[in-house]
Amino acid sequence: MASDTEDGGEVQPTETTTDDSSSPTTAEKEEQAASTGMEIVKAGNSNAQETGGLSLNYEEARALLGRLEFQKGNVEAALCVFDGIDLQAAIQRFQPSLTDKTTSKKGQTKSESGIENPATLVLEAIYLKSLSLQKLGKSTEAANQCKSVLDSVERMFQNGPPDIEQKLQETINKSVELLPEAWKQAGSHQEALASYRRGLLSQWNLDDECCTRIQKRFAAFLLYSCVEGSPPSSGSQVEGSFIPKNNVEEAILLLMVVLKKWYQGKTHWDPSVMEHLTYALSLCDQPSLLAKNIEEVLPGIYPRTERWHTLSLCYYAIGQKEAALNFLRKSLNKHENPNDIMALLLATKICSEERHLASEGVEYARRAIKLSESSDVHLKSVGLHFLGNCLGKKSKTVSSDHQRSLLQNETLKSFSESIALDRHNPDLIFDMGVEYAEQRNMNAALRCAKEYIDATGGSVSKGWRLLALVLSAQQRYPEAEVATNAALDETAKLDQGSLLSLKAKLKVAQSSPMEAVEAYRALLALVQAQKNSSGSSKTDAEGHNDSVSEFEIWQGLANLYSSLSIWRDAEICLQKARALKSYSAATMHAEGYMLEVRDQNKEALAAYVNAFSIELEHVPSKVAIGALLCKQGSRYLPAARSFLSDALRIEPTNRMAWLHLGKVHKNDGRINDAADCFQAAVMLEESDPVESFRSLA
């Protein structure tokens, strides 16, 4: 065997030939490697006599030869060489040498002797063996070998990590990084999870860059692996520290740590960190925290327009629409990125939700439609959809009936063009149904409501609400109640608030006040259940989406008892509502109504004025003021006409405003105008829903 290597004087890499019969088998490779290793041992021992007694043993020889083969790319040959190393025996033999040499001056081991630390050589060999196994697709074996390296290091450093040489530290760093990756490739996700935590919680003396790489990979694994691991054990945490409860919280914690390192200049910027954090915080519904982190990123890292667009999404998600729109205005400036279709569409969507922004939204929508003409049919459909919403809002702000009619026609035209491009968009069908309903085209609205329910499979409650309101506007109350009950059957218990509220109003319309009271009681129980499920006693006085706030329930009960002239109960309900929301136009209006019924007209007028002072476009208060002034004599008729006309400007389909305006014209001697107003009131009464269609928006 020895004569095979003595001729050449040094080990040559194995050459691969096209003749399969001449290729060495695995056994032959191992025999060759072993013989070569023995030759290195002999050469090392002969050199030792010249250099003062230093020698290479069998494990060191195999470690050096295996490293050489691995560096040449001969992975299989390297693996054959590494297989002969007994790690445990080598570690036990070399541990005293390691501890002795690490206590001496750093770097002396290799520079003075010319030979690397024996333990470092062997540990590196096992790490390279793991890497070789991974390259050959043997991930489980690779992970086990890598784990043995870290187990050995832990035993050597059981009294705390000493001041070790750089080469050994590099091997430890690489092993800590490799172990979870090998387990992941092997499909052992729980072991990978444990390895990541072990790598970050154990004392390995990892440098900042290595630790950051592990934290980023671990965060990505937690977010996207679809493996729910148990939370970290409290025993491994510092007392008083935050312990994440699930994968997403743990990933957010890791990404926050990485960001903090970047702020402190300890690591390089990696845009994927913010991408992962954006995804994680979105899962947790924490857009405000995401906005805070984006705002803390120094200028020059993000393109300005990209930062503004992301911040606008965050602020829109938390309900700060004006702030979101301001970011988009900056982004769409002619000096920035005025042709960003996505920013234009988002700006249009925000504007479509507020009347005073509707005109601005129309301009954004038309720009987006023009840009998407030749690029994307879907985006053009979305632009037309939002344009219709903006035009619908704008039609409610104009004072001219002619302008209102033109805008309403344009609204329906935009919706029709959008549906032609995207026939299966349920939200578009719903918005078109609401527009038809507000224009009192009940047959078309009923058709859209049924199409929406079919498109969503009846799983979305607002479709049932639209159907019930349209049926109630057609005076088909029993059918409306059947639709509401069907929606209640399809809706989760905690999401039934708006449906129960609608059911109560349907009971009132059918002259069943006691059943309406029972519906309100069920609503109160639901609100309490929602509080308990959220773990908070804080009341959302405003309400949102399909929920109904406790304030609205007490207000509804107060109105119900007032209509029944049960004043004591009405007063109690008003007090409850006032305790939840001190300044409310609805509460002031209800108080004014109770005073007016008792013939306390001055006090009632003051309450109505206070109501519309709180909410300048509160239509019921304007109508009540106009009606009350109409009773005060002819000199108050111009003021009454002004209030009622303003109410109709805001809500042209308010039948009570038309009724009282007719009375004003009659008292003023304008009989023809009065007849027109009375006719409009009668027509609207025939199509008046139990709840405004605007509640669906």
Coordinates of N, CA, C and O in Angstrom, one line a residue, residues 139-144 146-147 150 175-200 214 218 221-222 225 227-230:
S139 N -29.3 14.5 3.8 CA -29.5 15.6 4.7 C -29.6 15.1 6.2 O -29.1 15.8 7.1
T140 N -30.3 14.0 6.4 CA -30.5 13.6 7.8 C -29.1 13.2 8.4 O -28.8 13.6 9.6
E141 N -28.3 12.4 7.6 CA -26.9 12.1 8.1 C -26.1 13.4 8.3 O -25.3 13.5 9.3
A142 N -26.2 14.3 7.4 CA -25.5 15.6 7.5 C -25.9 16.3 8.8 O -25.0 16.8 9.5
A143 N -27.2 16.3 9.1 CA -27.6 17.0 10.3 C -27.1 16.3 11.6 O -26.7 17.0 12.5
N144 N -27.1 15.0 11.6 CA -26.6 14.3 12.7 C -25.1 14.5 12.9 O -24.6 14.6 14.1
C146 N -23.4 17.1 11.9 CA -23.3 18.5 12.4 C -23.6 18.7 13.8 O -23.0 19.4 14.6
K147 N -24.7 18.0 14.2 CA -25.1 18.1 15.6 C -24.0 17.5 16.6 O -23.8 18.0 17.7
L150 N -21.5 20.2 17.3 CA -21.9 21.2 18.4 C -22.0 20.6 19.7 O -21.7 21.2 20.7
S175 N -21.1 25.6 11.6 CA -21.9 24.4 12.0 C -23.2 24.9 12.6 O -24.3 24.2 12.3
V176 N -23.2 26.0 13.3 CA -24.5 26.5 13.9 C -25.4 26.9 12.8 O -26.7 26.7 12.8
E177 N -24.9 27.4 11.7 CA -25.7 27.8 10.5 C -26.2 26.6 9.7 O -27.3 26.6 9.2
L178 N -25.3 25.6 9.6 CA -25.7 24.5 8.8 C -26.7 23.6 9.4 O -27.6 23.0 8.6
L179 N -26.7 23.4 10.7 CA -27.5 22.4 11.3 C -29.0 22.6 11.0 O -29.7 21.6 10.5
P180 N -29.6 23.7 11.2 CA -31.1 23.9 10.9 C -31.4 23.7 9.4 O -32.4 23.2 9.0
E181 N -30.4 24.2 8.6 CA -30.7 24.1 7.1 C -30.7 22.6 6.7 O -31.5 22.2 5.9
A182 N -29.8 21.8 7.3 CA -29.8 20.4 7.0 C -31.1 19.7 7.5 O -31.7 18.8 6.8
W183 N -31.6 20.0 8.7 CA -32.8 19.5 9.2 C -34.0 19.9 8.3 O -34.9 19.1 8.0
K184 N -34.0 21.1 7.8 CA -35.0 21.6 6.9 C -35.0 20.7 5.6 O -36.1 20.3 5.1
Q185 N -33.9 20.5 5.0 CA -33.8 19.7 3.8 C -34.2 18.3 4.0 O -34.7 17.7 3.1
A186 N -34.0 17.8 5.2 CA -34.4 16.4 5.5 C -35.9 16.4 5.9 O -36.4 15.2 6.0
G187 N -36.6 17.5 5.9 CA -38.0 17.5 6.2 C -38.3 17.4 7.7 O -39.5 17.2 8.1
S188 N -37.3 17.5 8.6 CA -37.5 17.4 10.0 C -37.7 18.8 10.6 O -36.7 19.4 11.1
H189 N -38.9 19.4 10.5 CA -39.1 20.8 10.8 C -39.0 21.1 12.3 O -38.5 22.1 12.7
Q190 N -39.4 20.2 13.1 CA -39.4 20.4 14.5 C -37.9 20.4 15.0 O -37.5 21.2 15.9
E191 N -37.1 19.5 14.4 CA -35.6 19.5 14.8 C -35.0 20.8 14.3 O -34.1 21.4 14.9
A192 N -35.4 21.3 13.1 CA -34.9 22.6 12.6 C -35.3 23.7 13.5 O -34.4 24.6 13.8
L193 N -36.5 23.7 14.0 CA -36.9 24.8 15.0 C -36.1 24.7 16.2 O -35.6 25.8 16.7
A194 N -35.9 23.5 16.8 CA -35.1 23.4 18.0 C -33.6 23.8 17.7 O -33.0 24.5 18.6
S195 N -33.1 23.5 16.5 CA -31.7 23.9 16.2 C -31.5 25.4 16.1 O -30.5 26.0 16.5
Y196 N -32.5 26.1 15.5 CA -32.5 27.5 15.4 C -32.4 28.1 16.8 O -31.6 29.0 17.1
R197 N -33.3 27.7 17.6 CA -33.3 28.2 19.0 C -32.1 27.9 19.7 O -31.5 28.8 20.5
R198 N -31.5 26.7 19.6 CA -30.3 26.3 20.2 C -29.1 27.2 19.7 O -28.3 27.7 20.5
G199 N -29.1 27.5 18.4 CA -28.1 28.3 17.9 C -28.1 29.7 18.4 O -27.0 30.4 18.6
L200 N -29.3 30.3 18.7 CA -29.4 31.7 19.2 C -29.3 31.8 20.7 O -28.9 32.8 21.2
I214 N -28.6 33.9 10.9 CA -29.5 32.9 11.6 C -30.8 33.4 11.9 O -31.9 32.8 11.7
F218 N -34.3 32.1 10.5 CA -35.3 31.6 11.5 C -36.6 32.3 11.3 O -37.7 31.6 11.4
F221 N -38.4 31.0 8.3 CA -38.9 29.7 8.6 C -40.1 29.7 9.4 O -41.1 29.0 9.1
L222 N -40.2 30.5 10.4 CA -41.4 30.6 11.3 C -42.6 31.1 10.5 O -43.7 30.7 10.7
S225 N -43.1 28.3 6.9 CA -42.9 26.8 6.9 C -44.2 26.1 7.2 O -44.2 24.9 7.0
V227 N -45.4 25.3 9.9 CA -45.2 24.4 11.0 C -45.3 25.2 12.3 O -44.6 26.1 12.5
E228 N -46.3 24.8 13.1 CA -46.5 25.6 14.3 C -45.8 24.9 15.4 O -46.1 23.8 15.9
G229 N -44.7 25.6 15.9 CA -43.9 25.0 17.0 C -44.4 25.5 18.3 O -45.1 26.5 18.4
S230 N -44.0 24.8 19.3 CA -44.3 25.3 20.7 C -43.5 26.5 21.0 O -42.4 26.7 20.5

